[in-house]
Amino acid sequence: MPLCDVRLFALAAVILLLAGAGAGAGHDDSAARRTMEEFAGFPASDGGDGGRDRGRDGSSSFYVDSDGLQRQIDELASFSDSPAPSVTRVLYSDKDVQARRYIKGIMNQLGLVIHEDAVGNIFGRWEGSEAGLGAVATGSHVDAIPFSGKYDGVVGVLGALEAISMLKRSGFQPKRSLEVIMFTSEEPTRFGISCLGSRLMAGSEELAQSLKETVDNQNVSFFDAAETAGYKMHLEDLHNVFLKKDSYFAFIELHIEQGPILEKEGIQIGVVTAIAAPASIKVEFEGNGGHAGAVLMPARNDAGLAAAELALAVEKHVLESGSIDTVGTVGILQLHPGAINSIPSKSHVEIDVRDISEKRRNNVIDKVHQSAIEISKNRGVVLSEFKIINQDPPALSDKSVINAMEFAAKQLNLEYKLMISRAYHDSLFMARISPMGMIFIPCYKGYSHKPEEYASPEDMANGVKVLALTMARLSLE
């Protein structure tokens, strides 16, 4: 058996022996300490730390501080522009700045080396014994759409920091450095750009150029908003955010499933094999408008009905794709002038289409475009815009990362399921930089992006353990 597997098996033994601590205060952990020494490569703590690195039962152990993790999640949720239990934390807002300060504070407490790039991606690194090797990274985001929940993204940041804390408590010594990343603006709330930080890290020149003219709905430019949050930059600074391919040895993201499958099937861990490819489309129709009472039905050129018909066409083409993995959503439908007694003269539609097959998804997009053209002709309206905002390729998890996640789940005796992610995450773009994988944990009824979003302490602890063991395994390769 390779040395890294021997050491990981030893760490798993420590987890199984001690993580579910329920032994009495007189518990003798000398055997566990010897096992830890074999794994870590140097003597584990003899208890001279005054008990700071001990579980609640007094044992020196590899344990999840579930109470501490939940407390951190609750504290972070307090930085919100909407009342509890909802969370609203928008990019570069005062609450976003407070959340950033909070995360950096925890990184500092863990002794991580902290740095930020031009747009505010935050990195906390635990230097390995061979720091010149590519690091193993993990992380997620803490920005939150209006009136959402407190677990989306947050579990992947605070849970990652707890995983680092666990490894430090256990006496583990990484060979490759371990790094926690808090990504800037995974949510598209303020500027309509999802995964802004990780897209730039993946080298999106198109995004870098578009940010020159990007403004929010209050006409505040991206650069002005960033400056108010302490990130004063110029266009050329964005290129410093770009990372070269293979900048990391591996990247793993811990996340709530945001779907009901794991909870419904009673499975503890999801090992993500692929992330569905998202595409966003903006469509606009222009008609004649007019008074709702005075213009007779045969004479109408109703831009609102054109939009409604296109929405139904999206559903039709998605259902006809032949795959359950194809999904389509009309998330925005706006009418002008927006009065009950006025025929809509303009309509604005925004469509989201996703699939793990890029070809199948693009075929749906082509059909939607053709339907938009036919609808405009049949209804006598103008198709003034059909614009594909983004059309990202899908991402496949790397086999080596999948193997490491499966190894961890098996060693921890956790039931797991291979599955795809239909929601997309920063991992989609990190896959362009390094081998990638994701760990899912169950969430209540699959709820997400709403105040009822919830993950139990037990499920979070399982995810943190799998993440810690996965990072440890990869760091020794």
GROMACS .gro file of C-alpha atoms in nm:
model
  477
    1MET     CA    1   0.000   0.000   0.000
    2PRO     CA    2   0.144   0.347  -0.092
    3LEU     CA    3   0.270   0.554   0.201
    4CYS     CA    4   0.002   0.823   0.156
    5ASP     CA    5  -0.270   0.555   0.174
    6VAL     CA    6  -0.115   0.408   0.490
    7ARG     CA    7  -0.114   0.751   0.653
    8LEU     CA    8  -0.467   0.829   0.538
    9PHE     CA    9  -0.588   0.493   0.671
   10ALA     CA   10  -0.429   0.583   1.003
   11LEU     CA   11  -0.604   0.921   1.007
   12ALA     CA   12  -0.933   0.753   0.924
   13ALA     CA   13  -0.878   0.518   1.215
   14VAL     CA   14  -0.833   0.816   1.445
   15ILE     CA   15  -1.152   0.974   1.310
   16LEU     CA   16  -1.353   0.657   1.364
   17LEU     CA   17  -1.207   0.610   1.709
   18LEU     CA   18  -1.251   0.962   1.835
   19ALA     CA   19  -1.480   1.177   1.623
   20GLY     CA   20  -1.795   1.030   1.772
   21ALA     CA   21  -1.655   1.083   2.118
   22GLY     CA   22  -1.875   0.962   2.396
   23ALA     CA   23  -1.617   0.796   2.616
   24GLY     CA   24  -1.568   0.893   2.976
   25ALA     CA   25  -1.317   1.146   3.098
   26GLY     CA   26  -1.078   0.866   3.190
   27HIS     CA   27  -1.049   0.758   2.826
   28ASP     CA   28  -0.690   0.651   2.740
   29ASP     CA   29  -0.598   0.799   2.401
   30SER     CA   30  -0.233   0.685   2.393
   31ALA     CA   31  -0.305   0.429   2.119
   32ALA     CA   32  -0.479   0.696   1.912
   33ARG     CA   33  -0.184   0.930   1.965
   34ARG     CA   34   0.057   0.662   1.841
   35THR     CA   35  -0.159   0.611   1.534
   36MET     CA   36  -0.161   0.986   1.475
   37GLU     CA   37   0.217   0.996   1.502
   38GLU     CA   38   0.244   0.732   1.230
   39PHE     CA   39   0.010   0.933   1.010
   40ALA     CA   40   0.149   1.280   1.073
   41GLY     CA   41   0.515   1.190   1.072
   42PHE     CA   42   0.596   1.369   1.398
   43PRO     CA   43   0.492   1.335   1.764
   44ALA     CA   44   0.137   1.439   1.839
   45SER     CA   45   0.062   1.676   2.126
   46ASP     CA   46   0.115   1.524   2.470
   47GLY     CA   47  -0.154   1.743   2.620
   48GLY     CA   48   0.079   2.023   2.726
   49ASP     CA   49  -0.143   2.272   2.548
   50GLY     CA   50  -0.367   2.298   2.852
   51GLY     CA   51  -0.649   2.118   2.675
   52ARG     CA   52  -0.708   2.380   2.406
   53ASP     CA   53  -0.700   2.119   2.130
   54ARG     CA   54  -0.923   1.862   2.294
   55GLY     CA   55  -1.276   1.742   2.234
   56ARG     CA   56  -1.554   1.800   2.481
   57ASP     CA   57  -1.481   1.462   2.644
   58GLY     CA   58  -1.123   1.567   2.716
   59SER     CA   59  -0.965   1.338   2.454
   60SER     CA   60  -0.705   1.464   2.210
   61SER     CA   61  -0.895   1.392   1.892
   62PHE     CA   62  -0.982   1.461   1.534
   63TYR     CA   63  -1.328   1.606   1.597
   64VAL     CA   64  -1.567   1.853   1.439
   65ASP     CA   65  -1.645   2.148   1.661
   66SER     CA   66  -2.009   2.146   1.551
   67ASP     CA   67  -2.117   2.401   1.811
   68GLY     CA   68  -1.841   2.638   1.707
   69LEU     CA   69  -1.920   2.592   1.338
   70GLN     CA   70  -2.290   2.663   1.392
   71ARG     CA   71  -2.204   2.967   1.601
   72GLN     CA   72  -1.986   3.102   1.320
   73ILE     CA   73  -2.263   3.041   1.065
   74ASP     CA   74  -2.510   3.229   1.286
   75GLU     CA   75  -2.267   3.515   1.346
   76LEU     CA   76  -2.197   3.549   0.975
   77ALA     CA   77  -2.573   3.550   0.906
   78SER     CA   78  -2.605   3.857   1.129
   79PHE     CA   79  -2.421   4.059   0.864
   80SER     CA   80  -2.735   4.101   0.657
   81ASP     CA   81  -2.940   4.377   0.496
   82SER     CA   82  -3.262   4.188   0.562
   83PRO     CA   83  -3.405   4.069   0.896
   84ALA     CA   84  -3.347   3.718   1.031
   85PRO     CA   85  -3.403   3.443   0.943
   86SER     CA   86  -3.335   3.570   0.590
   87VAL     CA   87  -2.991   3.680   0.474
   88THR     CA   88  -2.912   3.950   0.217
   89ARG     CA   89  -2.544   4.016   0.154
   90VAL     CA   90  -2.467   4.179  -0.179
   91LEU     CA   91  -2.125   4.230  -0.336
   92TYR     CA   92  -1.921   4.524  -0.197
   93SER     CA   93  -2.202   4.635   0.036
   94ASP     CA   94  -2.124   4.726   0.397
   95LYS     CA   95  -2.248   4.384   0.510
   96ASP     CA   96  -2.027   4.214   0.253
   97VAL     CA   97  -1.728   4.407   0.385
   98GLN     CA   98  -1.813   4.300   0.742
   99ALA     CA   99  -1.840   3.936   0.630
  100ARG     CA  100  -1.502   3.957   0.461
  101ARG     CA  101  -1.346   4.095   0.776
  102TYR     CA  102  -1.504   3.812   0.977
  103ILE     CA  103  -1.365   3.541   0.747
  104LYS     CA  104  -1.017   3.692   0.752
  105GLY     CA  105  -1.035   3.703   1.130
  106ILE     CA  106  -1.092   3.327   1.147
  107MET     CA  107  -0.814   3.266   0.895
  108ASN     CA  108  -0.583   3.472   1.110
  109GLN     CA  109  -0.679   3.277   1.424
  110LEU     CA  110  -0.585   2.956   1.242
  111GLY     CA  111  -0.244   3.097   1.154
  112LEU     CA  112  -0.309   3.095   0.781
  113VAL     CA  113  -0.115   3.323   0.546
  114ILE     CA  114  -0.378   3.561   0.407
  115HIS     CA  115  -0.383   3.756   0.084
  116GLU     CA  116  -0.647   3.912  -0.141
  117ASP     CA  117  -0.646   3.977  -0.513
  118ALA     CA  118  -0.768   4.290  -0.691
  119VAL     CA  119  -1.140   4.198  -0.685
  120GLY     CA  120  -1.140   4.063  -0.330
  121ASN     CA  121  -1.101   3.688  -0.368
  122ILE     CA  122  -0.958   3.598  -0.025
  123PHE     CA  123  -0.697   3.324   0.021
  124GLY     CA  124  -0.582   3.166   0.348
  125ARG     CA  125  -0.289   2.925   0.311
  126TRP     CA  126  -0.140   2.664   0.543
  127GLU     CA  127   0.211   2.614   0.411
  128GLY     CA  128   0.305   2.252   0.352
  129SER     CA  129   0.642   2.090   0.408
  130GLU     CA  130   0.700   2.108   0.031
  131ALA     CA  131   0.548   2.448  -0.039
  132GLY     CA  132   0.686   2.455  -0.393
  133LEU     CA  133   0.439   2.187  -0.498
  134GLY     CA  134   0.093   2.279  -0.624
  135ALA     CA  135  -0.143   2.341  -0.333
  136VAL     CA  136  -0.470   2.165  -0.258
  137ALA     CA  137  -0.744   2.429  -0.242
  138THR     CA  138  -1.099   2.438  -0.113
  139GLY     CA  139  -1.359   2.707  -0.052
  140SER     CA  140  -1.681   2.870  -0.169
  141HIS     CA  141  -1.861   3.204  -0.128
  142VAL     CA  142  -2.043   3.402   0.141
  143ASP     CA  143  -2.238   3.655  -0.065
  144ALA     CA  144  -2.613   3.594  -0.053
  145ILE     CA  145  -2.900   3.691  -0.282
  146PRO     CA  146  -3.179   3.902  -0.126
  147PHE     CA  147  -3.387   3.722   0.139
  148SER     CA  148  -3.202   3.393   0.110
  149GLY     CA  149  -3.060   3.152   0.368
  150LYS     CA  150  -2.741   3.123   0.570
  151TYR     CA  151  -2.591   2.794   0.446
  152ASP     CA  152  -2.547   2.834   0.069
  153GLY     CA  153  -2.174   2.883   0.007
  154VAL     CA  154  -2.109   2.957   0.372
  155VAL     CA  155  -2.078   2.586   0.463
  156GLY     CA  156  -1.802   2.560   0.202
  157VAL     CA  157  -1.605   2.847   0.355
  158LEU     CA  158  -1.656   2.806   0.729
  159GLY     CA  159  -1.665   2.427   0.690
  160ALA     CA  160  -1.333   2.442   0.505
  161LEU     CA  161  -1.179   2.649   0.784
  162GLU     CA  162  -1.307   2.396   1.038
  163ALA     CA  163  -1.152   2.116   0.828
  164ILE     CA  164  -0.816   2.297   0.846
  165SER     CA  165  -0.862   2.340   1.221
  166MET     CA  166  -0.934   1.967   1.257
  167LEU     CA  167  -0.622   1.871   1.066
  168LYS     CA  168  -0.414   2.107   1.277
  169ARG     CA  169  -0.560   1.965   1.597
  170SER     CA  170  -0.486   1.612   1.479
  171GLY     CA  171  -0.117   1.689   1.430
  172PHE     CA  172  -0.137   1.637   1.054
  173GLN     CA  173   0.149   1.784   0.854
  174PRO     CA  174   0.060   1.858   0.490
  175LYS     CA  175   0.317   1.804   0.221
  176ARG     CA  176   0.138   2.019  -0.034
  177SER     CA  177   0.007   2.347   0.105
  178LEU     CA  178  -0.364   2.364   0.187
  179GLU     CA  179  -0.556   2.677   0.092
  180VAL     CA  180  -0.906   2.807   0.168
  181ILE     CA  181  -1.056   3.049  -0.085
  182MET     CA  182  -1.349   3.282  -0.028
  183PHE     CA  183  -1.464   3.373  -0.378
  184THR     CA  184  -1.599   3.716  -0.468
  185SER     CA  185  -1.958   3.737  -0.592
  186GLU     CA  186  -2.065   3.386  -0.679
  187GLU     CA  187  -2.417   3.524  -0.693
  188PRO     CA  188  -2.513   3.755  -0.985
  189THR     CA  189  -2.720   3.986  -0.764
  190ARG     CA  190  -2.552   4.323  -0.810
  191PHE     CA  191  -2.398   4.322  -1.156
  192GLY     CA  192  -2.574   4.028  -1.322
  193ILE     CA  193  -2.248   3.830  -1.337
  194SER     CA  194  -2.235   3.498  -1.155
  195CYS     CA  195  -1.906   3.355  -1.025
  196LEU     CA  196  -1.736   3.686  -1.095
  197GLY     CA  197  -1.426   3.613  -0.886
  198SER     CA  198  -1.369   3.258  -1.006
  199ARG     CA  199  -1.441   3.351  -1.369
  200LEU     CA  200  -1.163   3.605  -1.352
  201MET     CA  201  -0.932   3.357  -1.179
  202ALA     CA  202  -0.999   3.122  -1.471
  203GLY     CA  203  -0.875   3.395  -1.709
  204SER     CA  204  -1.194   3.536  -1.864
  205GLU     CA  205  -1.066   3.821  -2.081
  206GLU     CA  206  -1.421   3.884  -2.203
  207LEU     CA  207  -1.535   3.948  -1.845
  208ALA     CA  208  -1.237   4.170  -1.768
  209GLN     CA  209  -1.318   4.389  -2.068
  210SER     CA  210  -1.693   4.399  -1.999
  211LEU     CA  211  -1.634   4.520  -1.642
  212LYS     CA  212  -1.518   4.854  -1.790
  213GLU     CA  213  -1.881   4.935  -1.872
  214THR     CA  214  -2.062   4.731  -1.607
  215VAL     CA  215  -2.299   4.918  -1.373
  216ASP     CA  216  -2.558   4.809  -1.117
  217ASN     CA  217  -2.925   4.907  -1.114
  218GLN     CA  218  -2.833   5.232  -0.937
  219ASN     CA  219  -2.589   5.315  -1.218
  220VAL     CA  220  -2.288   5.260  -0.989
  221SER     CA  221  -1.994   5.125  -1.185
  222PHE     CA  222  -1.818   4.804  -1.087
  223PHE     CA  223  -1.494   4.991  -1.021
  224ASP     CA  224  -1.663   5.255  -0.803
  225ALA     CA  225  -1.847   4.989  -0.603
  226ALA     CA  226  -1.523   4.798  -0.551
  227GLU     CA  227  -1.347   5.112  -0.430
  228THR     CA  228  -1.612   5.174  -0.163
  229ALA     CA  229  -1.532   4.825  -0.030
  230GLY     CA  230  -1.160   4.896  -0.021
  231TYR     CA  231  -1.062   4.745  -0.357
  232LYS     CA  232  -0.935   5.036  -0.564
  233MET     CA  233  -0.826   4.901  -0.898
  234HIS     CA  234  -0.769   4.976  -1.263
  235LEU     CA  235  -0.857   4.761  -1.561
  236GLU     CA  236  -0.504   4.624  -1.589
  237ASP     CA  237  -0.525   4.501  -1.229
  238LEU     CA  238  -0.791   4.251  -1.333
  239HIS     CA  239  -0.532   4.058  -1.529
  240ASN     CA  240  -0.342   3.998  -1.205
  241VAL     CA  241  -0.643   3.797  -1.088
  242PHE     CA  242  -0.595   3.550  -1.374
  243LEU     CA  243  -0.433   3.220  -1.274
  244LYS     CA  244  -0.244   2.982  -1.496
  245LYS     CA  245  -0.374   2.632  -1.558
  246ASP     CA  246  -0.255   2.387  -1.292
  247SER     CA  247  -0.204   2.669  -1.041
  248TYR     CA  248  -0.346   2.419  -0.791
  249PHE     CA  249  -0.294   2.046  -0.761
  250ALA     CA  250  -0.664   2.005  -0.685
  251PHE     CA  251  -0.972   2.199  -0.577
  252ILE     CA  252  -1.261   2.061  -0.370
  253GLU     CA  253  -1.578   2.249  -0.277
  254LEU     CA  254  -1.808   2.151   0.009
  255HIS     CA  255  -2.169   2.261  -0.049
  256ILE     CA  256  -2.528   2.191   0.050
  257GLU     CA  257  -2.697   1.996  -0.228
  258GLN     CA  258  -2.964   2.263  -0.297
  259GLY     CA  259  -3.183   1.973  -0.403
  260PRO     CA  260  -3.384   1.700  -0.228
  261ILE     CA  261  -3.213   1.382  -0.350
  262LEU     CA  262  -2.975   1.309  -0.061
  263GLU     CA  263  -3.232   1.382   0.209
  264LYS     CA  264  -3.506   1.190   0.029
  265GLU     CA  265  -3.284   0.884  -0.019
  266GLY     CA  266  -3.129   0.904   0.329
  267ILE     CA  267  -2.775   0.930   0.191
  268GLN     CA  268  -2.513   1.123   0.386
  269ILE     CA  269  -2.270   1.240   0.117
  270GLY     CA  270  -2.294   1.331  -0.251
  271VAL     CA  271  -1.980   1.290  -0.461
  272VAL     CA  272  -2.027   1.522  -0.757
  273THR     CA  273  -1.908   1.387  -1.091
  274ALA     CA  274  -2.015   1.678  -1.315
  275ILE     CA  275  -2.157   2.030  -1.302
  276ALA     CA  276  -2.429   2.116  -1.554
  277ALA     CA  277  -2.344   2.371  -1.819
  278PRO     CA  278  -2.541   2.695  -1.775
  279ALA     CA  279  -2.644   2.941  -2.043
  280SER     CA  280  -2.824   3.272  -1.995
  281ILE     CA  281  -3.027   3.438  -2.271
  282LYS     CA  282  -3.180   3.786  -2.293
  283VAL     CA  283  -3.472   3.840  -2.533
  284GLU     CA  284  -3.667   4.157  -2.617
  285PHE     CA  285  -3.979   4.204  -2.828
  286GLU     CA  286  -4.125   4.537  -2.945
  287GLY     CA  287  -4.490   4.581  -3.043
  288ASN     CA  288  -4.728   4.877  -3.095
  289GLY     CA  289  -4.896   4.900  -2.756
  290GLY     CA  290  -5.213   5.100  -2.712
  291HIS     CA  291  -5.522   5.136  -2.495
  292ALA     CA  292  -5.653   4.807  -2.350
  293GLY     CA  293  -6.012   4.900  -2.436
  294ALA     CA  294  -5.976   5.083  -2.763
  295VAL     CA  295  -5.754   4.851  -2.970
  296LEU     CA  296  -5.948   4.551  -3.101
  297MET     CA  297  -5.791   4.206  -3.072
  298PRO     CA  298  -5.732   4.144  -3.446
  299ALA     CA  299  -5.534   4.469  -3.469
  300ARG     CA  300  -5.299   4.405  -3.179
  301ASN     CA  301  -4.922   4.350  -3.188
  302ASP     CA  302  -4.880   4.249  -2.822
  303ALA     CA  303  -4.518   4.220  -2.709
  304GLY     CA  304  -4.636   4.073  -2.378
  305LEU     CA  305  -4.810   3.779  -2.544
  306ALA     CA  306  -4.500   3.721  -2.756
  307ALA     CA  307  -4.297   3.688  -2.436
  308ALA     CA  308  -4.554   3.455  -2.281
  309GLU     CA  309  -4.555   3.235  -2.590
  310LEU     CA  310  -4.175   3.220  -2.587
  311ALA     CA  311  -4.180   3.115  -2.219
  312LEU     CA  312  -4.402   2.820  -2.309
  313ALA     CA  313  -4.174   2.740  -2.603
  314VAL     CA  314  -3.877   2.716  -2.366
  315GLU     CA  315  -4.063   2.457  -2.159
  316LYS     CA  316  -4.161   2.264  -2.473
  317HIS     CA  317  -3.808   2.244  -2.616
  318VAL     CA  318  -3.656   2.144  -2.282
  319LEU     CA  319  -3.908   1.864  -2.231
  320GLU     CA  320  -3.843   1.741  -2.585
  321SER     CA  321  -3.466   1.714  -2.530
  322GLY     CA  322  -3.501   1.352  -2.424
  323SER     CA  323  -3.307   1.393  -2.101
  324ILE     CA  324  -3.406   1.461  -1.741
  325ASP     CA  325  -3.081   1.655  -1.709
  326THR     CA  326  -3.203   1.932  -1.941
  327VAL     CA  327  -3.369   2.216  -1.752
  328GLY     CA  328  -3.494   2.556  -1.858
  329THR     CA  329  -3.629   2.850  -1.661
  330VAL     CA  330  -3.782   3.185  -1.755
  331GLY     CA  331  -3.679   3.375  -1.444
  332ILE     CA  332  -3.749   3.730  -1.560
  333LEU     CA  333  -4.040   3.859  -1.767
  334GLN     CA  334  -4.090   4.235  -1.770
  335LEU     CA  335  -4.355   4.433  -1.960
  336HIS     CA  336  -4.356   4.798  -2.065
  337PRO     CA  337  -4.527   5.022  -1.970
  338GLY     CA  338  -4.653   4.783  -1.704
  339ALA     CA  339  -5.006   4.920  -1.664
  340ILE     CA  340  -5.316   4.701  -1.640
  341ASN     CA  341  -5.500   4.907  -1.902
  342SER     CA  342  -5.216   4.933  -2.152
  343ILE     CA  343  -5.117   4.677  -2.416
  344PRO     CA  344  -4.747   4.594  -2.365
  345SER     CA  345  -4.537   4.767  -2.628
  346LYS     CA  346  -4.214   4.605  -2.510
  347SER     CA  347  -4.124   4.287  -2.327
  348HIS     CA  348  -3.801   4.167  -2.173
  349VAL     CA  349  -3.736   3.797  -2.106
  350GLU     CA  350  -3.436   3.630  -1.941
  351ILE     CA  351  -3.392   3.255  -1.982
  352ASP     CA  352  -3.168   3.003  -1.807
  353VAL     CA  353  -3.096   2.671  -1.983
  354ARG     CA  354  -2.872   2.402  -1.831
  355ASP     CA  355  -2.752   2.052  -1.907
  356ILE     CA  356  -2.451   1.832  -1.843
  357SER     CA  357  -2.439   1.786  -2.222
  358GLU     CA  358  -2.322   2.104  -2.391
  359LYS     CA  359  -2.442   1.982  -2.731
  360ARG     CA  360  -2.792   1.903  -2.605
  361ARG     CA  361  -2.820   2.234  -2.422
  362ASN     CA  362  -2.703   2.429  -2.728
  363ASN     CA  363  -2.959   2.247  -2.939
  364VAL     CA  364  -3.233   2.371  -2.704
  365ILE     CA  365  -3.096   2.726  -2.733
  366ASP     CA  366  -3.109   2.705  -3.113
  367LYS     CA  367  -3.470   2.589  -3.100
  368VAL     CA  368  -3.564   2.870  -2.860
  369HIS     CA  369  -3.404   3.120  -3.097
  370GLN     CA  370  -3.599   2.981  -3.391
  371SER     CA  371  -3.921   2.998  -3.189
  372ALA     CA  372  -3.851   3.361  -3.101
  373ILE     CA  373  -3.816   3.443  -3.472
  374GLU     CA  374  -4.138   3.260  -3.563
  375ILE     CA  375  -4.333   3.421  -3.277
  376SER     CA  376  -4.223   3.769  -3.380
  377LYS     CA  377  -4.344   3.706  -3.738
  378ASN     CA  378  -4.674   3.548  -3.636
  379ARG     CA  379  -4.758   3.823  -3.387
  380GLY     CA  380  -4.631   4.116  -3.594
  381VAL     CA  381  -4.377   4.225  -3.331
  382VAL     CA  382  -4.006   4.295  -3.366
  383LEU     CA  383  -3.749   4.062  -3.214
  384SER     CA  384  -3.521   4.349  -3.119
  385GLU     CA  385  -3.274   4.138  -2.922
  386PHE     CA  386  -3.178   3.774  -2.876
  387LYS     CA  387  -2.850   3.779  -2.687
  388ILE     CA  388  -2.665   3.490  -2.523
  389ILE     CA  389  -2.517   3.646  -2.209
  390ASN     CA  390  -2.307   3.345  -2.119
  391GLN     CA  391  -2.280   2.995  -2.256
  392ASP     CA  392  -2.039   2.811  -2.029
  393PRO     CA  393  -1.923   2.456  -2.096
  394PRO     CA  394  -1.998   2.187  -1.837
  395ALA     CA  395  -1.730   2.078  -1.593
  396LEU     CA  396  -1.634   1.721  -1.512
  397SER     CA  397  -1.488   1.629  -1.175
  398ASP     CA  398  -1.139   1.484  -1.201
  399LYS     CA  399  -1.110   1.111  -1.145
  400SER     CA  400  -0.828   1.151  -0.893
  401VAL     CA  401  -1.040   1.390  -0.684
  402ILE     CA  402  -1.345   1.163  -0.709
  403ASN     CA  403  -1.130   0.873  -0.589
  404ALA     CA  404  -1.006   1.075  -0.294
  405MET     CA  405  -1.361   1.178  -0.196
  406GLU     CA  406  -1.486   0.819  -0.225
  407PHE     CA  407  -1.189   0.697  -0.019
  408ALA     CA  408  -1.274   0.947   0.254
  409ALA     CA  409  -1.644   0.855   0.263
  410LYS     CA  410  -1.563   0.484   0.280
  411GLN     CA  411  -1.308   0.526   0.559
  412LEU     CA  412  -1.564   0.725   0.754
  413ASN     CA  413  -1.834   0.461   0.696
  414LEU     CA  414  -2.057   0.723   0.534
  415GLU     CA  415  -2.301   0.622   0.264
  416TYR     CA  416  -2.242   0.825  -0.050
  417LYS     CA  417  -2.392   0.870  -0.394
  418LEU     CA  418  -2.232   0.969  -0.724
  419MET     CA  419  -2.440   1.256  -0.862
  420ILE     CA  420  -2.433   1.564  -1.082
  421SER     CA  421  -2.481   1.925  -0.979
  422ARG     CA  422  -2.754   2.104  -1.169
  423ALA     CA  423  -2.675   2.426  -0.988
  424TYR     CA  424  -2.343   2.572  -1.084
  425HIS     CA  425  -2.073   2.692  -0.852
  426ASP     CA  426  -1.725   2.844  -0.845
  427SER     CA  427  -1.603   2.487  -0.899
  428LEU     CA  428  -1.724   2.514  -1.259
  429PHE     CA  429  -1.453   2.771  -1.325
  430MET     CA  430  -1.192   2.626  -1.093
  431ALA     CA  431  -1.209   2.315  -1.315
  432ARG     CA  432  -1.040   2.529  -1.584
  433ILE     CA  433  -0.748   2.586  -1.348
  434SER     CA  434  -0.703   2.253  -1.173
  435PRO     CA  435  -0.853   1.907  -1.116
  436MET     CA  436  -1.185   1.966  -0.939
  437GLY     CA  437  -1.439   1.787  -0.724
  438MET     CA  438  -1.740   1.872  -0.507
  439ILE     CA  439  -1.884   1.724  -0.188
  440PHE     CA  440  -2.259   1.761  -0.131
  441ILE     CA  441  -2.439   1.728   0.200
  442PRO     CA  442  -2.817   1.701   0.247
  443CYS     CA  443  -3.026   2.010   0.311
  444TYR     CA  444  -3.380   2.033   0.444
  445LYS     CA  445  -3.629   1.951   0.165
  446GLY     CA  446  -3.369   2.065  -0.085
  447TYR     CA  447  -3.449   2.427   0.003
  448SER     CA  448  -3.200   2.694  -0.098
  449HIS     CA  449  -3.202   3.065  -0.180
  450LYS     CA  450  -3.477   3.111   0.079
  451PRO     CA  451  -3.480   3.163   0.458
  452GLU     CA  452  -3.590   2.802   0.523
  453GLU     CA  453  -3.253   2.676   0.392
  454TYR     CA  454  -3.102   2.443   0.656
  455ALA     CA  455  -2.831   2.181   0.702
  456SER     CA  456  -2.811   1.985   1.026
  457PRO     CA  457  -2.497   1.993   1.244
  458GLU     CA  458  -2.455   1.620   1.186
  459ASP     CA  459  -2.468   1.653   0.808
  460MET     CA  460  -2.228   1.948   0.815
  461ALA     CA  461  -1.990   1.751   1.038
  462ASN     CA  462  -1.996   1.458   0.794
  463GLY     CA  463  -1.914   1.691   0.507
  464VAL     CA  464  -1.632   1.859   0.697
  465LYS     CA  465  -1.477   1.521   0.785
  466VAL     CA  466  -1.492   1.403   0.422
  467LEU     CA  467  -1.340   1.733   0.309
  468ALA     CA  468  -1.060   1.716   0.567
  469LEU     CA  469  -0.970   1.359   0.481
  470THR     CA  470  -0.988   1.431   0.105
  471MET     CA  471  -0.757   1.731   0.138
  472ALA     CA  472  -0.519   1.533   0.357
  473ARG     CA  473  -0.500   1.249   0.107
  474LEU     CA  474  -0.439   1.482  -0.187
  475SER     CA  475  -0.184   1.690   0.004
  476LEU     CA  476   0.038   1.383   0.052
  477GLU     CA  477   0.047   1.293  -0.318
   0.00000   0.00000   0.00000
